[in-house]
Tab-separated table of C-alpha atoms in Angstrom:
chain	number	residue	atom	x	y	z
A	14	MET	CA	20.467	-44.446	7.051
A	15	VAL	CA	17.709	-44.747	9.684
A	16	ALA	CA	18.573	-41.328	11.053
A	17	SER	CA	18.523	-39.899	7.521
A	18	LEU	CA	15.088	-41.384	6.831
A	19	ASN	CA	13.737	-39.962	10.076
A	20	ASP	CA	15.121	-36.520	9.200
A	21	VAL	CA	13.451	-36.560	5.792
A	22	LYS	CA	10.184	-37.768	7.294
A	23	HIS	CA	10.338	-34.980	9.883
A	24	ARG	CA	10.912	-32.380	7.145
A	25	ILE	CA	7.918	-33.706	5.202
A	26	THR	CA	5.684	-33.427	8.278
A	27	SER	CA	6.981	-29.938	9.081
A	28	THR	CA	6.497	-28.720	5.511
A	29	LYS	CA	2.933	-30.056	5.411
A	30	LYS	CA	2.121	-28.113	8.578
A	31	THR	CA	3.623	-24.983	7.032
A	32	ARG	CA	1.488	-25.525	3.926
A	33	GLN	CA	-1.626	-25.724	6.081
A	34	ILE	CA	-0.732	-22.348	7.629
A	35	THR	CA	-0.040	-20.658	4.284
A	36	ASN	CA	-3.259	-22.081	2.820
A	37	ALA	CA	-5.214	-20.664	5.762
A	38	MET	CA	-3.501	-17.279	5.452
A	39	GLU	CA	-4.251	-17.216	1.722
A	40	MET	CA	-7.950	-17.806	2.431
A	41	VAL	CA	-7.959	-15.035	5.066
A	42	SER	CA	-6.293	-12.589	2.675
A	43	GLN	CA	-8.762	-13.483	-0.065
A	44	SER	CA	-11.650	-12.849	2.325
A	45	LYS	CA	-10.222	-9.453	3.339
A	46	LEU	CA	-9.643	-8.597	-0.311
A	47	ASN	CA	-13.252	-9.379	-1.211
A	48	GLN	CA	-14.530	-7.284	1.712
A	49	ILE	CA	-12.444	-4.221	0.939
A	50	GLN	CA	-13.241	-4.348	-2.779
A	51	LYS	CA	-16.939	-3.968	-1.940
A	52	HIS	CA	-16.149	-0.846	0.118
A	53	THR	CA	-13.859	0.523	-2.591
A	54	THR	CA	-16.450	0.148	-5.347
A	55	SER	CA	-19.093	2.137	-3.458
A	56	TYR	CA	-16.620	4.738	-2.186
A	57	ASP	CA	-15.176	5.426	-5.651
A	58	GLN	CA	-18.521	6.928	-6.702
A	59	TYR	CA	-18.456	9.412	-3.819
A	60	ALA	CA	-14.786	10.289	-4.351
A	61	SER	CA	-15.377	10.824	-8.053
A	62	GLN	CA	-18.181	13.303	-7.339
A	63	VAL	CA	-16.106	15.250	-4.801
A	64	LYS	CA	-13.157	15.452	-7.191
A	65	SER	CA	-15.457	16.551	-9.994
A	66	VAL	CA	-16.767	19.443	-7.885
A	67	VAL	CA	-13.271	20.605	-6.901
A	68	LEU	CA	-12.097	20.241	-10.503
A	69	HIS	CA	-14.935	22.512	-11.645
A	70	LEU	CA	-13.908	25.049	-9.012
A	71	ALA	CA	-10.278	24.886	-10.139
A	72	GLN	CA	-11.102	25.349	-13.815
A	73	SER	CA	-13.389	28.226	-12.945
A	74	HIS	CA	-10.477	29.924	-11.129
A	75	PHE	CA	-12.311	29.498	-7.830
A	76	LEU	CA	-9.127	28.253	-6.152
A	77	ASP	CA	-6.859	30.991	-7.464
A	78	GLY	CA	-5.088	32.858	-4.711
A	79	LEU	CA	-5.400	30.158	-2.079
A	80	ALA	CA	-1.668	29.397	-2.053
A	81	LYS	CA	-0.754	33.057	-1.948
A	82	THR	CA	-2.723	33.577	1.229
A	83	SER	CA	-1.555	30.421	2.993
A	84	GLY	CA	1.267	32.130	4.845
A	85	HIS	CA	4.006	29.701	3.779
A	86	SER	CA	7.375	31.175	2.989
A	87	ALA	CA	7.726	29.176	-0.213
A	88	ASP	CA	4.385	30.498	-1.444
A	89	ASN	CA	5.219	34.142	-0.814
A	90	ASP	CA	8.872	33.945	-1.858
A	91	GLN	CA	9.323	32.188	-5.178
A	92	SER	CA	13.101	32.126	-4.758
A	93	SER	CA	12.977	29.965	-1.625
A	94	THR	CA	12.916	26.184	-1.708
A	95	LYS	CA	9.664	24.485	-0.843
A	96	ARG	CA	9.701	22.156	2.126
A	97	THR	CA	8.068	18.937	1.022
A	98	ALA	CA	6.507	16.135	3.043
A	99	TYR	CA	5.597	12.664	1.820
A	100	MET	CA	2.828	10.549	3.299
A	101	VAL	CA	4.022	6.973	2.719
A	102	ILE	CA	1.394	4.232	3.091
A	103	THR	CA	2.766	0.770	3.929
A	104	SER	CA	1.563	-2.210	5.968
A	105	ASP	CA	2.117	-2.898	9.659
A	106	ARG	CA	2.896	-6.578	9.116
A	107	GLY	CA	5.066	-8.757	6.951
A	108	MET	CA	4.242	-11.731	4.723
A	109	VAL	CA	2.829	-9.460	2.021
A	110	GLY	CA	5.340	-10.327	-0.681
A	111	SER	CA	7.161	-7.392	-2.234
A	112	TYR	CA	4.412	-4.897	-1.351
A	113	ASN	CA	6.319	-2.846	1.240
A	114	SER	CA	9.630	-2.919	-0.603
A	115	ASN	CA	7.928	-1.704	-3.797
A	116	VAL	CA	6.273	1.241	-2.033
A	117	ILE	CA	9.488	2.298	-0.299
A	118	ARG	CA	11.667	1.855	-3.396
A	119	GLU	CA	9.299	3.820	-5.640
A	120	THR	CA	8.846	6.531	-3.008
A	121	ASN	CA	12.614	6.952	-2.687
A	122	SER	CA	12.903	7.165	-6.464
A	123	PHE	CA	10.130	9.780	-6.585
A	124	ILE	CA	11.807	11.820	-3.830
A	125	GLU	CA	15.145	11.770	-5.683
A	126	LYS	CA	13.546	12.982	-8.912
A	127	HIS	CA	11.166	15.476	-7.334
A	128	ASN	CA	13.248	16.974	-4.527
A	129	SER	CA	16.915	17.901	-4.529
A	130	SER	CA	16.841	19.110	-0.923
A	131	ASP	CA	17.398	17.013	2.195
A	132	ASP	CA	14.819	19.109	4.042
A	133	ILE	CA	11.941	16.640	3.692
A	134	GLN	CA	9.533	15.044	6.134
A	135	ILE	CA	7.961	11.602	6.185
A	136	LEU	CA	4.404	11.060	7.388
A	137	ALA	CA	4.326	7.286	7.766
A	138	VAL	CA	1.011	5.429	7.663
A	139	GLY	CA	2.043	1.865	8.522
A	140	GLY	CA	4.794	0.417	10.677
A	141	ASN	CA	7.071	-0.846	7.911
A	142	GLY	CA	7.510	2.585	6.371
A	143	ALA	CA	7.978	4.258	9.756
A	144	ASP	CA	10.645	1.756	10.850
A	145	PHE	CA	12.491	1.946	7.525
A	146	TYR	CA	12.768	5.730	7.397
A	147	LYS	CA	13.732	5.953	11.052
A	148	LYS	CA	16.626	3.550	10.435
A	149	LEU	CA	17.535	5.564	7.349
A	150	GLY	CA	17.751	8.712	9.471
A	151	ARG	CA	14.896	10.545	7.762
A	152	ASN	CA	12.720	13.028	9.612
A	153	VAL	CA	9.613	10.973	10.434
A	154	SER	CA	7.464	13.769	11.821
A	155	TYR	CA	4.294	11.673	12.089
A	156	GLU	CA	3.425	7.978	12.143
A	157	TYR	CA	0.170	6.109	12.339
A	158	ARG	CA	0.074	2.376	13.017
A	159	GLY	CA	-2.738	-0.118	13.252
A	160	VAL	CA	-4.847	0.782	10.220
A	161	SER	CA	-7.761	-1.664	10.036
A	162	ASP	CA	-7.880	-4.366	7.379
A	163	VAL	CA	-10.996	-2.628	6.058
A	164	PRO	CA	-10.379	1.018	7.087
A	165	THR	CA	-13.245	3.250	8.149
A	166	PHE	CA	-13.649	6.885	7.210
A	167	ASN	CA	-13.303	7.991	10.843
A	168	GLU	CA	-9.799	6.470	11.031
A	169	VAL	CA	-8.612	8.674	8.199
A	170	ARG	CA	-9.997	11.894	9.652
A	171	GLU	CA	-7.367	11.840	12.398
A	172	ILE	CA	-4.614	11.458	9.801
A	173	VAL	CA	-5.991	14.250	7.603
A	174	LYS	CA	-6.505	16.625	10.526
A	175	THR	CA	-2.940	16.089	11.730
A	176	ALA	CA	-1.460	16.601	8.257
A	177	THR	CA	-3.565	19.696	7.641
A	178	LYS	CA	-2.651	21.168	11.032
A	179	MET	CA	1.064	20.610	10.344
A	180	TYR	CA	0.652	22.325	6.971
A	181	ASP	CA	-1.229	25.279	8.460
A	182	ASN	CA	1.471	25.651	11.139
A	183	GLY	CA	4.145	25.859	8.450
A	184	ALA	CA	5.825	22.501	9.093
A	185	PHE	CA	5.958	21.954	5.317
A	186	ASP	CA	4.750	23.685	2.165
A	187	GLU	CA	3.456	20.755	0.125
A	188	LEU	CA	2.426	17.167	0.786
A	189	TYR	CA	2.379	14.115	-1.496
A	190	VAL	CA	0.558	10.852	-0.776
A	191	CYS	CA	2.633	7.833	-1.902
A	192	TYR	CA	1.029	4.392	-2.157
A	193	GLU	CA	0.433	1.306	-4.319
A	194	HIS	CA	-2.617	1.528	-6.589
A	195	PHE	CA	-4.544	-1.741	-6.971
A	196	VAL	CA	-4.936	-2.811	-10.618
A	197	ASN	CA	-5.824	-6.484	-10.219
A	198	ARG	CA	-4.936	-9.408	-7.961
A	199	LEU	CA	-1.499	-9.748	-9.546
A	200	THR	CA	-0.631	-6.154	-10.438
A	201	SER	CA	-0.342	-2.833	-8.624
A	202	ASN	CA	1.182	0.486	-9.671
A	203	PHE	CA	2.880	3.172	-7.596
A	204	ARG	CA	1.176	6.535	-7.290
A	205	ALA	CA	2.251	9.861	-5.776
A	206	GLU	CA	-0.596	12.378	-5.574
A	207	LYS	CA	-0.380	15.939	-4.355
A	208	MET	CA	-2.639	16.465	-1.341
A	209	LEU	CA	-1.608	19.947	-0.164
A	210	PRO	CA	-1.829	22.728	-1.113
A	211	ILE	CA	-5.126	22.419	-2.984
A	212	ASP	CA	-4.975	24.746	-5.977
A	213	SER	CA	-5.490	24.679	-9.723
A	214	GLU	CA	-2.000	23.208	-10.235
A	215	SER	CA	-2.994	20.118	-8.255
A	216	PHE	CA	-5.064	18.879	-11.191
A	217	ASP	CA	-3.262	17.719	-14.303
A	218	SER	CA	-4.491	18.089	-17.861
A	219	ASP	CA	-5.591	14.469	-18.085
A	220	ALA	CA	-8.040	14.949	-15.223
A	221	SER	CA	-9.225	18.201	-16.760
A	222	ASN	CA	-10.061	16.389	-19.985
A	223	ASP	CA	-12.523	14.185	-18.123
A	224	ILE	CA	-14.948	17.097	-17.987
A	225	GLU	CA	-16.160	18.586	-21.238
A	226	SER	CA	-15.515	22.244	-21.662
A	227	ASN	CA	-19.194	22.970	-22.322
A	228	GLU	CA	-19.985	21.707	-18.835
A	229	LEU	CA	-17.868	24.420	-17.229
A	230	THR	CA	-18.991	27.905	-16.361
A	231	ALA	CA	-16.793	30.960	-16.257
A	232	SER	CA	-17.757	31.707	-12.670
A	233	TYR	CA	-19.975	30.608	-9.792
A	234	ASP	CA	-22.672	32.445	-7.893
A	235	VAL	CA	-21.661	31.716	-4.318
A	236	GLU	CA	-23.920	31.699	-1.303
A	237	PRO	CA	-23.185	32.469	1.516
A	238	SER	CA	-19.499	33.180	0.655
A	239	GLU	CA	-16.525	31.702	-1.165
A	240	LYS	CA	-14.665	31.126	2.095
A	241	GLU	CA	-17.498	29.166	3.703
A	242	VAL	CA	-17.990	27.026	0.596
A	243	LEU	CA	-14.284	26.195	0.445
A	244	ASN	CA	-14.250	25.419	4.171
A	245	VAL	CA	-16.747	22.642	3.441
A	246	ILE	CA	-15.549	21.338	0.071
A	247	LEU	CA	-11.766	21.297	0.516
A	248	PRO	CA	-11.664	19.262	3.762
A	249	GLN	CA	-13.975	16.713	2.141
A	250	TYR	CA	-11.648	16.546	-0.855
A	251	SER	CA	-8.577	16.030	1.348
A	252	GLU	CA	-10.330	13.340	3.362
A	253	SER	CA	-11.559	11.592	0.221
A	254	LEU	CA	-8.067	11.661	-1.308
A	255	VAL	CA	-6.344	10.148	1.730
A	256	TYR	CA	-9.127	7.671	2.496
A	257	GLY	CA	-9.187	6.557	-1.133
A	258	ALA	CA	-5.401	6.138	-1.104
A	259	ILE	CA	-5.503	4.064	2.097
A	260	LEU	CA	-8.341	1.903	0.747
A	261	ASP	CA	-6.426	1.445	-2.487
A	262	ALA	CA	-3.207	0.622	-0.641
A	263	LYS	CA	-4.953	-1.852	1.676
A	264	THR	CA	-6.524	-3.557	-1.345
A	265	SER	CA	-3.068	-3.945	-2.907
A	266	GLU	CA	-1.710	-5.205	0.423
A	267	HIS	CA	-4.344	-7.949	0.718
A	268	ALA	CA	-3.858	-8.943	-2.925
A	269	SER	CA	-0.087	-9.099	-2.445
A	270	SER	CA	-0.498	-11.141	0.742
A	271	SER	CA	-2.836	-13.579	-0.997
A	272	THR	CA	-0.429	-13.983	-3.915
A	273	ALA	CA	2.550	-14.448	-1.586
A	274	MET	CA	0.765	-17.108	0.477
A	275	LYS	CA	-0.344	-18.953	-2.661
A	276	SER	CA	3.238	-18.904	-3.913
A	277	ALA	CA	4.425	-20.222	-0.530
A	278	SER	CA	1.841	-23.025	-0.659
A	279	ASP	CA	2.907	-23.965	-4.196
A	280	ASN	CA	6.554	-24.007	-3.140
A	281	ALA	CA	5.639	-26.193	-0.166
A	282	ASP	CA	3.867	-28.643	-2.500
A	283	ASP	CA	6.980	-28.824	-4.695
A	284	LEU	CA	9.212	-29.346	-1.661
A	285	ILE	CA	6.948	-32.067	-0.266
A	286	SER	CA	6.970	-33.923	-3.609
A	287	SER	CA	10.760	-33.698	-3.735
A	288	LEU	CA	11.156	-34.883	-0.125
A	289	GLU	CA	8.725	-37.751	-0.589
A	290	LEU	CA	10.653	-38.885	-3.656
A	291	GLN	CA	13.894	-38.617	-1.685
A	292	TYR	CA	12.331	-40.547	1.214
A	293	ASN	CA	11.017	-43.330	-1.021
A	294	ARG	CA	14.368	-43.729	-2.774
A	295	ALA	CA	16.233	-43.828	0.541
A	296	ARG	CA	13.735	-46.313	1.944
A	297	GLN	CA	14.022	-48.491	-1.154
A	298	ALA	CA	17.809	-48.372	-0.916
A	299	ALA	CA	17.616	-49.355	2.758
A	300	ILE	CA	15.326	-52.288	1.982
A	301	THR	CA	17.602	-53.405	-0.850
A	302	THR	CA	20.587	-53.231	1.491
A	303	GLU	CA	18.770	-55.312	4.119
A	304	ILE	CA	17.795	-57.947	1.546
A	305	THR	CA	21.386	-58.110	0.308
A	306	GLU	CA	22.677	-58.546	3.863
A	307	ILE	CA	20.138	-61.292	4.597
A	308	THR	CA	20.960	-63.117	1.367
A	309	GLY	CA	24.674	-62.845	2.082
A	310	GLY	CA	24.145	-64.208	5.583
A	311	GLN	CA	22.194	-67.175	4.285
A	312	GLU	CA	24.912	-67.972	1.769
A	313	ALA	CA	27.546	-67.793	4.503
A	314	LEU	CA	25.582	-70.206	6.713
A	315	SER	CA	25.026	-72.681	3.889
A	316	GLN	CA	28.730	-73.063	3.226
C-alpha cells in the first residue's frame, strides 16, 4: 500500500511539472500568434494591391501568350501530360496538434483528384512534409527547413527564386502552393493555389468579380515595354503569393500549437484531479486499516 501511495504521489508531481511546461508553451505560442497576426494584417494590404494589378492585366489580356512562349513541352503540345509540382508548407517541429497531418492529408487528396500521373514533384517548405514524402518515396526535388516563427520577406525570396528557376529550366510545367489558411484560433482551411505559370487561367471567376467591370480597360498604354513591365510585376506577384501563404501557414501553425498545448494542460488538470482523488482514497483506506489493526491489537491484549 505504501509503495502504491508513493507511485501515485510521484505521478501527481510528474503531471504537475508537465502541466507547467504545456502552460509555458501555450503562452509562447500565443505570443508568436499575436506577433505574426500584426505582420499579416499589414502585409495583406500590399498583397491585395499586387494581386489587383495582376488581375487587371489578366482581364485586359495582358498576360495572353505567356504560357505559349515559356518553352515547356506541355504548353506547346496540348496532347502531352503536364508535369506538376506541389509546394507543401508544413512545420519543422511537432506539438502542433493535427496541423501537419491535416496539410499532408489534404495535399494528398488534392494530388489524387488533380493529377492522375505519378510524375509529380514535391517542393517541401518545412521538415515534417519533407520527411513524410521522402519516406513515401515521392520525388522531393527541393526542401527548405528552418522558416522563422515570424518569417521575413527575404527568407521567401530564396524559395521563390529556386522554384522559378526550376520552372524556367523545365523541371515542371505548373506549380501549386498547398498550405493551411488561418480562419481563427480554432479553425483553419486547406488551400491549394496555382503559383506558376502566371496567366489569365490562374485567376478564377470569384476573384474576377471582386473588380467591377467598369474599372477595367480594354488595353494598357505600356511604357517602356510590356516585357519590362511584366519582369517587374510578375516576380512581385509570385513573391507575394508564396510569402502570404507562408505567413498564413505559420499563423495556423501557432494557433494549432496554442490549442494543442491548452488541451494538454486541461488534460493534465483532469489527470491530476483523478490522481489526487485516488491518492486520498488510498491514504484514507491505509489509515482505516491501521486504526483497525491497532484496535484489534488492543482487544487482544485486554483479553
